[in-house]
mmCIF file of C-alpha atoms in Angstrom:
data_model
loop_
_atom_site.group_PDB
_atom_site.id
_atom_site.type_symbol
_atom_site.label_atom_id
_atom_site.label_comp_id
_atom_site.label_asym_id
_atom_site.label_seq_id
_atom_site.Cartn_x
_atom_site.Cartn_y
_atom_site.Cartn_z
ATOM 1 C CA MET A 1 0.000 0.000 0.000
ATOM 2 C CA SER A 2 1.173 3.506 -0.793
ATOM 3 C CA ILE A 3 -0.738 6.581 0.254
ATOM 4 C CA ASP A 4 -1.782 8.975 -2.495
ATOM 5 C CA TRP A 5 -0.950 12.239 -0.693
ATOM 6 C CA VAL A 6 -1.871 14.327 -3.751
ATOM 7 C CA ALA A 7 -5.464 13.032 -3.779
ATOM 8 C CA PHE A 8 -5.760 13.137 0.047
ATOM 9 C CA THR A 9 -8.221 15.850 1.107
ATOM 10 C CA PRO A 10 -8.511 15.562 4.896
ATOM 11 C CA LEU A 11 -10.193 18.908 5.591
ATOM 12 C CA SER A 12 -12.978 18.686 3.022
ATOM 13 C CA ALA A 13 -13.508 15.036 3.997
ATOM 14 C CA LEU A 14 -13.910 15.949 7.677
ATOM 15 C CA LEU A 15 -16.070 18.985 6.930
ATOM 16 C CA GLY A 16 -18.318 17.104 4.494
ATOM 17 C CA GLY A 17 -18.508 14.205 6.932
ATOM 18 C CA ALA A 18 -19.505 16.586 9.730
ATOM 19 C CA LEU A 19 -22.339 17.918 7.550
ATOM 20 C CA ILE A 20 -23.520 14.363 6.843
ATOM 21 C CA GLY A 21 -23.420 13.649 10.580
ATOM 22 C CA ALA A 22 -25.312 16.872 11.300
ATOM 23 C CA ALA A 23 -27.994 15.915 8.758
ATOM 24 C CA ALA A 24 -28.395 12.483 10.372
ATOM 25 C CA ALA A 25 -28.464 14.021 13.863
ATOM 26 C CA LEU A 26 -31.095 16.580 12.825
ATOM 27 C CA LEU A 27 -33.420 13.942 11.351
ATOM 28 C CA MET A 28 -33.122 11.796 14.479
ATOM 29 C CA LEU A 29 -33.354 14.641 17.041
ATOM 30 C CA PHE A 30 -36.420 16.267 15.495
ATOM 31 C CA ASN A 31 -38.164 13.525 13.489
ATOM 32 C CA GLY A 32 -36.934 10.378 15.188
ATOM 33 C CA ARG A 33 -35.881 8.828 11.883
ATOM 34 C CA ILE A 34 -32.741 7.085 10.667
ATOM 35 C CA ALA A 35 -31.231 8.986 7.716
ATOM 36 C CA GLY A 36 -30.694 5.877 5.613
ATOM 37 C CA ILE A 37 -30.902 6.697 1.925
ATOM 38 C CA SER A 38 -31.686 3.176 0.704
ATOM 39 C CA GLY A 39 -34.403 2.803 3.349
ATOM 40 C CA LEU A 40 -36.010 6.165 2.559
ATOM 41 C CA VAL A 41 -35.935 5.504 -1.208
ATOM 42 C CA GLY A 42 -37.213 1.969 -0.624
ATOM 43 C CA ARG A 43 -40.166 3.389 1.323
ATOM 44 C CA LEU A 44 -40.979 5.661 -1.606
ATOM 45 C CA LEU A 45 -40.844 2.726 -4.035
ATOM 46 C CA SER A 46 -43.101 0.567 -1.879
ATOM 47 C CA ALA A 47 -45.770 3.270 -2.316
ATOM 48 C CA GLN A 48 -47.029 3.059 1.253
ATOM 49 C CA THR A 49 -49.007 5.991 2.569
ATOM 50 C CA GLY A 50 -47.422 8.544 4.896
ATOM 51 C CA ASN A 51 -44.175 8.835 3.004
ATOM 52 C CA GLY A 52 -44.270 12.597 2.644
ATOM 53 C CA GLU A 53 -41.304 12.900 4.957
ATOM 54 C CA ALA A 54 -39.146 10.468 2.951
ATOM 55 C CA LEU A 55 -40.140 12.308 -0.218
ATOM 56 C CA LEU A 56 -39.115 15.660 1.258
ATOM 57 C CA PHE A 57 -35.773 14.296 2.477
ATOM 58 C CA VAL A 58 -35.004 12.958 -1.011
ATOM 59 C CA LEU A 59 -36.133 16.276 -2.500
ATOM 60 C CA GLY A 60 -33.642 18.104 -0.253
ATOM 61 C CA LEU A 61 -30.934 15.654 -1.335
ATOM 62 C CA LEU A 62 -31.733 16.298 -5.015
ATOM 63 C CA LEU A 63 -31.620 20.071 -4.466
ATOM 64 C CA ALA A 64 -28.123 19.861 -2.950
ATOM 65 C CA PRO A 65 -26.102 19.731 -6.200
ATOM 66 C CA TRP A 66 -27.952 22.768 -7.545
ATOM 67 C CA LEU A 67 -27.253 24.793 -4.424
ATOM 68 C CA TYR A 68 -23.653 23.538 -4.488
ATOM 69 C CA LEU A 69 -23.317 24.559 -8.153
ATOM 70 C CA ALA A 70 -24.620 28.024 -7.342
ATOM 71 C CA LEU A 71 -22.147 28.406 -4.459
ATOM 72 C CA ALA A 72 -19.053 26.534 -5.640
ATOM 73 C CA GLY A 73 -19.550 26.748 -9.387
ATOM 74 C CA GLU A 74 -18.453 23.230 -10.260
ATOM 75 C CA ILE A 75 -19.134 19.641 -9.257
ATOM 76 C CA SER A 76 -16.392 17.070 -9.692
ATOM 77 C CA VAL A 77 -17.926 13.701 -10.512
ATOM 78 C CA GLN A 78 -15.601 11.423 -12.463
ATOM 79 C CA VAL A 79 -17.130 8.111 -13.516
ATOM 80 C CA ASP A 80 -14.907 5.584 -15.262
ATOM 81 C CA ALA A 81 -17.340 2.639 -15.306
ATOM 82 C CA GLY A 82 -18.919 1.751 -18.662
ATOM 83 C CA PRO A 83 -22.661 1.247 -19.250
ATOM 84 C CA VAL A 84 -22.714 -2.499 -18.535
ATOM 85 C CA ALA A 85 -20.739 -2.069 -15.323
ATOM 86 C CA LEU A 86 -23.060 0.771 -14.264
ATOM 87 C CA VAL A 87 -26.170 -1.384 -14.755
ATOM 88 C CA VAL A 88 -24.679 -4.402 -12.947
ATOM 89 C CA ALA A 89 -23.456 -2.145 -10.119
ATOM 90 C CA GLY A 90 -26.825 -0.387 -9.834
ATOM 91 C CA LEU A 91 -28.721 -3.690 -9.635
ATOM 92 C CA LEU A 92 -26.327 -5.008 -6.948
ATOM 93 C CA VAL A 93 -26.504 -1.790 -4.922
ATOM 94 C CA GLY A 94 -30.299 -1.557 -5.134
ATOM 95 C CA PHE A 95 -31.007 -5.210 -4.348
ATOM 96 C CA GLY A 96 -28.200 -5.626 -1.799
ATOM 97 C CA SER A 97 -28.927 -2.477 0.207
ATOM 98 C CA ARG A 98 -32.600 -3.489 0.589
ATOM 99 C CA LEU A 99 -31.761 -7.104 1.498
ATOM 100 C CA GLY A 100 -29.150 -5.890 3.995
ATOM 101 C CA SER A 101 -31.515 -3.201 5.393
ATOM 102 C CA GLY A 102 -29.184 -0.291 4.727
ATOM 103 C CA CYS A 103 -26.229 1.265 2.967
ATOM 104 C CA THR A 104 -23.316 3.552 3.834
ATOM 105 C CA SER A 105 -25.625 6.137 5.416
ATOM 106 C CA GLY A 106 -28.014 3.992 7.465
ATOM 107 C CA HIS A 107 -25.508 1.385 8.653
ATOM 108 C CA GLY A 108 -22.219 3.246 8.256
ATOM 109 C CA VAL A 109 -23.187 6.593 9.805
ATOM 110 C CA CYS A 110 -26.407 6.154 11.825
ATOM 111 C CA GLY A 111 -25.934 2.519 12.840
ATOM 112 C CA LEU A 112 -22.331 2.895 13.983
ATOM 113 C CA SER A 113 -23.299 6.031 15.935
ATOM 114 C CA ARG A 114 -25.985 3.956 17.685
ATOM 115 C CA LEU A 115 -23.337 1.269 18.421
ATOM 116 C CA SER A 116 -25.516 -1.282 16.610
ATOM 117 C CA LEU A 117 -23.835 -4.678 16.186
ATOM 118 C CA ARG A 118 -25.918 -5.323 13.064
ATOM 119 C CA SER A 119 -24.624 -2.125 11.490
ATOM 120 C CA LEU A 120 -21.036 -2.925 12.439
ATOM 121 C CA VAL A 121 -21.321 -6.322 10.727
ATOM 122 C CA ALA A 122 -23.023 -4.714 7.700
ATOM 123 C CA THR A 123 -20.360 -1.980 7.429
ATOM 124 C CA LEU A 124 -17.471 -4.462 7.680
ATOM 125 C CA SER A 125 -19.217 -6.649 5.063
ATOM 126 C CA PHE A 126 -19.820 -3.941 2.483
ATOM 127 C CA MET A 127 -16.415 -2.319 2.989
ATOM 128 C CA GLY A 128 -14.744 -5.729 2.730
ATOM 129 C CA ALA A 129 -16.666 -6.553 -0.453
ATOM 130 C CA GLY A 130 -15.775 -3.133 -1.898
ATOM 131 C CA PHE A 131 -12.052 -3.561 -1.143
ATOM 132 C CA ALA A 132 -12.123 -7.117 -2.570
ATOM 133 C CA ILE A 133 -13.947 -6.208 -5.796
ATOM 134 C CA VAL A 134 -11.662 -3.247 -6.511
ATOM 135 C CA PHE A 135 -8.601 -5.425 -5.874
ATOM 136 C CA PHE A 136 -10.004 -8.105 -8.196
ATOM 137 C CA LEU A 137 -10.955 -5.670 -10.979
ATOM 138 C CA ARG A 138 -7.901 -3.405 -10.866
ATOM 139 C CA HIS A 139 -5.082 -5.694 -9.869
ATOM 140 C CA LEU A 140 -6.119 -9.163 -11.041
ATOM 141 C CA LEU A 141 -8.219 -8.385 -14.121
ATOM 142 C CA GLY A 142 -6.430 -5.118 -14.839
ATOM 143 C CA VAL A 143 -9.615 -3.257 -15.804
ATOM 144 C CA MET B 1 -42.568 20.930 10.935
ATOM 145 C CA ARG B 2 -41.453 17.345 10.246
ATOM 146 C CA GLY B 3 -41.387 18.182 6.551
ATOM 147 C CA VAL B 4 -39.151 21.215 7.078
ATOM 148 C CA PHE B 5 -36.620 19.194 9.085
ATOM 149 C CA ALA B 6 -36.715 16.429 6.444
ATOM 150 C CA VAL B 7 -35.902 18.850 3.580
ATOM 151 C CA ILE B 8 -33.112 20.576 5.536
ATOM 152 C CA SER B 9 -31.643 17.230 6.569
ATOM 153 C CA GLY B 10 -31.687 15.963 2.969
ATOM 154 C CA LEU B 11 -30.089 19.181 1.728
ATOM 155 C CA LEU B 12 -27.301 19.108 4.350
ATOM 156 C CA PHE B 13 -26.750 15.428 3.648
ATOM 157 C CA GLY B 14 -26.340 16.091 -0.072
ATOM 158 C CA LEU B 15 -24.012 19.056 0.479
ATOM 159 C CA GLY B 16 -21.927 16.896 2.803
ATOM 160 C CA LEU B 17 -21.643 14.193 0.137
ATOM 161 C CA LEU B 18 -20.466 16.772 -2.414
ATOM 162 C CA ILE B 19 -18.017 18.611 -0.140
ATOM 163 C CA SER B 20 -16.502 15.390 1.223
ATOM 164 C CA GLY B 21 -15.866 13.808 -2.180
ATOM 165 C CA MET B 22 -18.237 10.882 -1.480
ATOM 166 C CA ALA B 23 -20.266 11.854 -4.570
ATOM 167 C CA ASN B 24 -17.230 11.408 -6.824
ATOM 168 C CA PRO B 25 -16.805 7.725 -7.853
ATOM 169 C CA ALA B 26 -13.139 8.221 -8.793
ATOM 170 C CA LYS B 27 -12.490 9.376 -5.208
ATOM 171 C CA VAL B 28 -14.504 6.481 -3.725
ATOM 172 C CA LEU B 29 -12.583 3.928 -5.794
ATOM 173 C CA GLY B 30 -9.310 5.595 -4.769
ATOM 174 C CA PHE B 31 -10.330 4.816 -1.187
ATOM 175 C CA LEU B 32 -11.395 1.242 -1.966
ATOM 176 C CA ASP B 33 -8.132 0.526 -3.810
ATOM 177 C CA LEU B 34 -5.974 -0.508 -0.855
ATOM 178 C CA ALA B 35 -3.334 -2.142 -3.069
ATOM 179 C CA GLY B 36 -2.955 0.854 -5.365
ATOM 180 C CA ALA B 37 -2.256 4.502 -4.621
ATOM 181 C CA TRP B 38 -4.586 4.666 -1.616
ATOM 182 C CA ASP B 39 -6.568 7.834 -0.884
ATOM 183 C CA PRO B 40 -7.581 7.623 2.806
ATOM 184 C CA SER B 41 -9.902 10.683 2.622
ATOM 185 C CA LEU B 42 -13.185 8.799 2.851
ATOM 186 C CA ALA B 43 -12.225 7.204 6.156
ATOM 187 C CA LEU B 44 -12.241 10.770 7.496
ATOM 188 C CA VAL B 45 -15.745 11.342 6.097
ATOM 189 C CA MET B 46 -16.978 8.572 8.351
ATOM 190 C CA VAL B 47 -14.929 9.895 11.287
ATOM 191 C CA GLY B 48 -16.406 13.382 10.812
ATOM 192 C CA ALA B 49 -19.953 12.076 10.420
ATOM 193 C CA ILE B 50 -19.850 9.806 13.462
ATOM 194 C CA ALA B 51 -18.108 12.460 15.593
ATOM 195 C CA VAL B 52 -21.075 14.788 15.019
ATOM 196 C CA ALA B 53 -23.882 12.195 15.032
ATOM 197 C CA PHE B 54 -22.714 10.043 17.953
ATOM 198 C CA VAL B 55 -23.974 12.060 20.938
ATOM 199 C CA PRO B 56 -27.366 13.009 19.402
ATOM 200 C CA MET B 57 -27.972 9.409 18.290
ATOM 201 C CA GLN B 58 -27.070 8.015 21.712
ATOM 202 C CA TRP B 59 -29.218 10.645 23.414
ATOM 203 C CA VAL B 60 -32.337 9.857 21.361
ATOM 204 C CA GLN B 61 -31.696 6.121 21.644
ATOM 205 C CA ARG B 62 -31.582 6.319 25.458
ATOM 206 C CA ARG B 63 -34.640 8.562 25.765
ATOM 207 C CA GLY B 64 -36.603 6.782 23.055
ATOM 208 C CA THR B 65 -38.179 10.106 22.100
ATOM 209 C CA THR B 66 -37.262 13.082 19.951
ATOM 210 C CA LEU B 67 -36.635 16.671 21.114
ATOM 211 C CA ARG B 68 -40.272 17.342 20.319
ATOM 212 C CA GLY B 69 -41.385 14.502 22.576
ATOM 213 C CA GLU B 70 -42.457 12.081 19.852
ATOM 214 C CA GLN B 71 -41.622 8.388 19.762
ATOM 215 C CA ALA B 72 -38.369 7.807 17.821
ATOM 216 C CA GLN B 73 -38.450 5.121 15.114
ATOM 217 C CA LEU B 74 -35.374 3.043 15.904
ATOM 218 C CA PRO B 75 -34.643 -0.303 14.233
ATOM 219 C CA SER B 76 -35.826 -3.114 16.513
ATOM 220 C CA ASN B 77 -34.127 -6.025 14.721
ATOM 221 C CA ARG B 78 -30.923 -7.039 16.539
ATOM 222 C CA GLN B 79 -30.338 -10.299 14.709
ATOM 223 C CA VAL B 80 -27.129 -10.608 12.726
ATOM 224 C CA ASP B 81 -28.552 -12.889 10.038
ATOM 225 C CA ARG B 82 -27.900 -14.135 6.522
ATOM 226 C CA ARG B 83 -30.008 -11.392 4.946
ATOM 227 C CA LEU B 84 -27.892 -8.677 6.577
ATOM 228 C CA VAL B 85 -24.551 -10.200 5.571
ATOM 229 C CA ILE B 86 -25.464 -11.361 2.042
ATOM 230 C CA GLY B 87 -27.239 -8.077 1.300
ATOM 231 C CA SER B 88 -24.293 -6.023 2.556
ATOM 232 C CA LEU B 89 -21.807 -8.110 0.536
ATOM 233 C CA LEU B 90 -23.871 -7.625 -2.653
ATOM 234 C CA PHE B 91 -24.204 -3.909 -1.947
ATOM 235 C CA GLY B 92 -20.454 -3.569 -1.303
ATOM 236 C CA ALA B 93 -19.636 -5.427 -4.513
ATOM 237 C CA GLY B 94 -21.807 -3.024 -6.522
ATOM 238 C CA TRP B 95 -20.263 -0.057 -4.699
ATOM 239 C CA GLY B 96 -16.794 -1.326 -5.676
ATOM 240 C CA VAL B 97 -17.719 -1.856 -9.344
ATOM 241 C CA ALA B 98 -18.895 1.705 -10.084
ATOM 242 C CA GLY B 99 -17.992 3.760 -6.999
ATOM 243 C CA PHE B 100 -21.595 4.850 -6.422
ATOM 244 C CA CYS B 101 -23.718 4.169 -3.340
ATOM 245 C CA PRO B 102 -27.365 5.337 -3.094
ATOM 246 C CA GLY B 103 -27.022 8.890 -1.723
ATOM 247 C CA PRO B 104 -24.139 10.020 -3.945
ATOM 248 C CA ALA B 105 -25.783 8.389 -6.985
ATOM 249 C CA LEU B 106 -28.993 10.380 -6.422
ATOM 250 C CA VAL B 107 -27.023 13.601 -5.981
ATOM 251 C CA ALA B 108 -24.981 13.005 -9.155
ATOM 252 C CA ALA B 109 -28.142 12.003 -11.073
ATOM 253 C CA SER B 110 -29.819 15.240 -10.003
ATOM 254 C CA ALA B 111 -26.791 17.081 -11.414
ATOM 255 C CA LEU B 112 -27.655 15.227 -14.668
ATOM 256 C CA ILE B 113 -24.409 13.259 -14.847
ATOM 257 C CA PRO B 114 -25.357 10.689 -17.555
ATOM 258 C CA GLN B 115 -23.653 7.679 -15.915
ATOM 259 C CA ALA B 116 -25.374 8.461 -12.624
ATOM 260 C CA LEU B 117 -28.772 8.463 -14.361
ATOM 261 C CA VAL B 118 -28.041 4.981 -15.746
ATOM 262 C CA PHE B 119 -26.862 3.789 -12.342
ATOM 263 C CA VAL B 120 -29.894 5.191 -10.504
ATOM 264 C CA ALA B 121 -32.317 3.588 -12.990
ATOM 265 C CA ALA B 122 -30.624 0.211 -12.405
ATOM 266 C CA MET B 123 -30.558 0.804 -8.638
ATOM 267 C CA LEU B 124 -34.292 1.529 -8.522
ATOM 268 C CA LEU B 125 -34.893 -1.601 -10.613
ATOM 269 C CA GLY B 126 -32.752 -3.578 -8.153
ATOM 270 C CA MET B 127 -34.801 -2.247 -5.225
ATOM 271 C CA TRP B 128 -38.031 -3.144 -7.025
ATOM 272 C CA LEU B 129 -36.684 -6.615 -7.838
ATOM 273 C CA PHE B 130 -35.878 -7.045 -4.150
ATOM 274 C CA GLY B 131 -39.526 -6.301 -3.321
ATOM 275 C CA GLN B 132 -40.654 -9.001 -5.768
ATOM 276 C CA PHE B 133 -38.047 -11.477 -4.493
ATOM 277 C CA ASP B 134 -38.873 -10.811 -0.854
ATOM 278 C CA ARG B 135 -42.509 -11.749 -1.369
ATOM 279 C CA ARG B 136 -41.661 -15.148 -2.846
ATOM 280 C CA VAL B 137 -38.439 -16.363 -1.284
ATOM 281 C CA SER B 138 -37.537 -16.587 2.377
ATOM 282 C CA LEU B 139 -33.804 -16.269 2.889
#
């Protein structure tokens, strides 16, 4: 392992992380809800009644890049995956996050902050799978 | 009022994803590539998020109610089961293939990044497929 010091952005990572934590704290303190993106989107898809709150959270999330563009002027999103990889990845992320009851936000941020054993196991599992797949694709397959 | 807090929370969440670099797949994959030139930034995103969320989460969890005195909706399932582990492994594999997880993908799709739109369409299909699967198969 060698650390990529050029790409390392500790301050923006901590600041952005703090905002994510503040968003999760706000939703729990005032609404008593876990800020888990896959769970909130899943609730919208299941078309149950009383999902206004989930809809408004997602709306706020979708407004964020437009506010960010207005303030910062540019969004850096670099995607190297091709169309087939994007579809396979999307299917895995959608299906897997629902089966596992959460993703990076619900398990990784909210669950770990609640000291939930389930979320710790989930976080170690998805991080481990992520590390393994990237190793396989980049270093064994050479994609 | 619940609606106002939900919008503000979603907005802050999205801004956090953008500022931290979580919404940039190249950055995410730089973090997941332990054997390459490793970018540790995203570990600090989680540190920052948990540092801020920890005390409020613990506080609500102990009280069981919100600041406004309503019942908090906390997950009741404590079972570490096959569904949790298999689901998380599948999710992590998908995360490693494209570098997108659900929140960042929605943010990038809203910014009309073409690849994010493709990913989000597939992700929503995957969530729908899970609903169909869950009705028929018990795992």
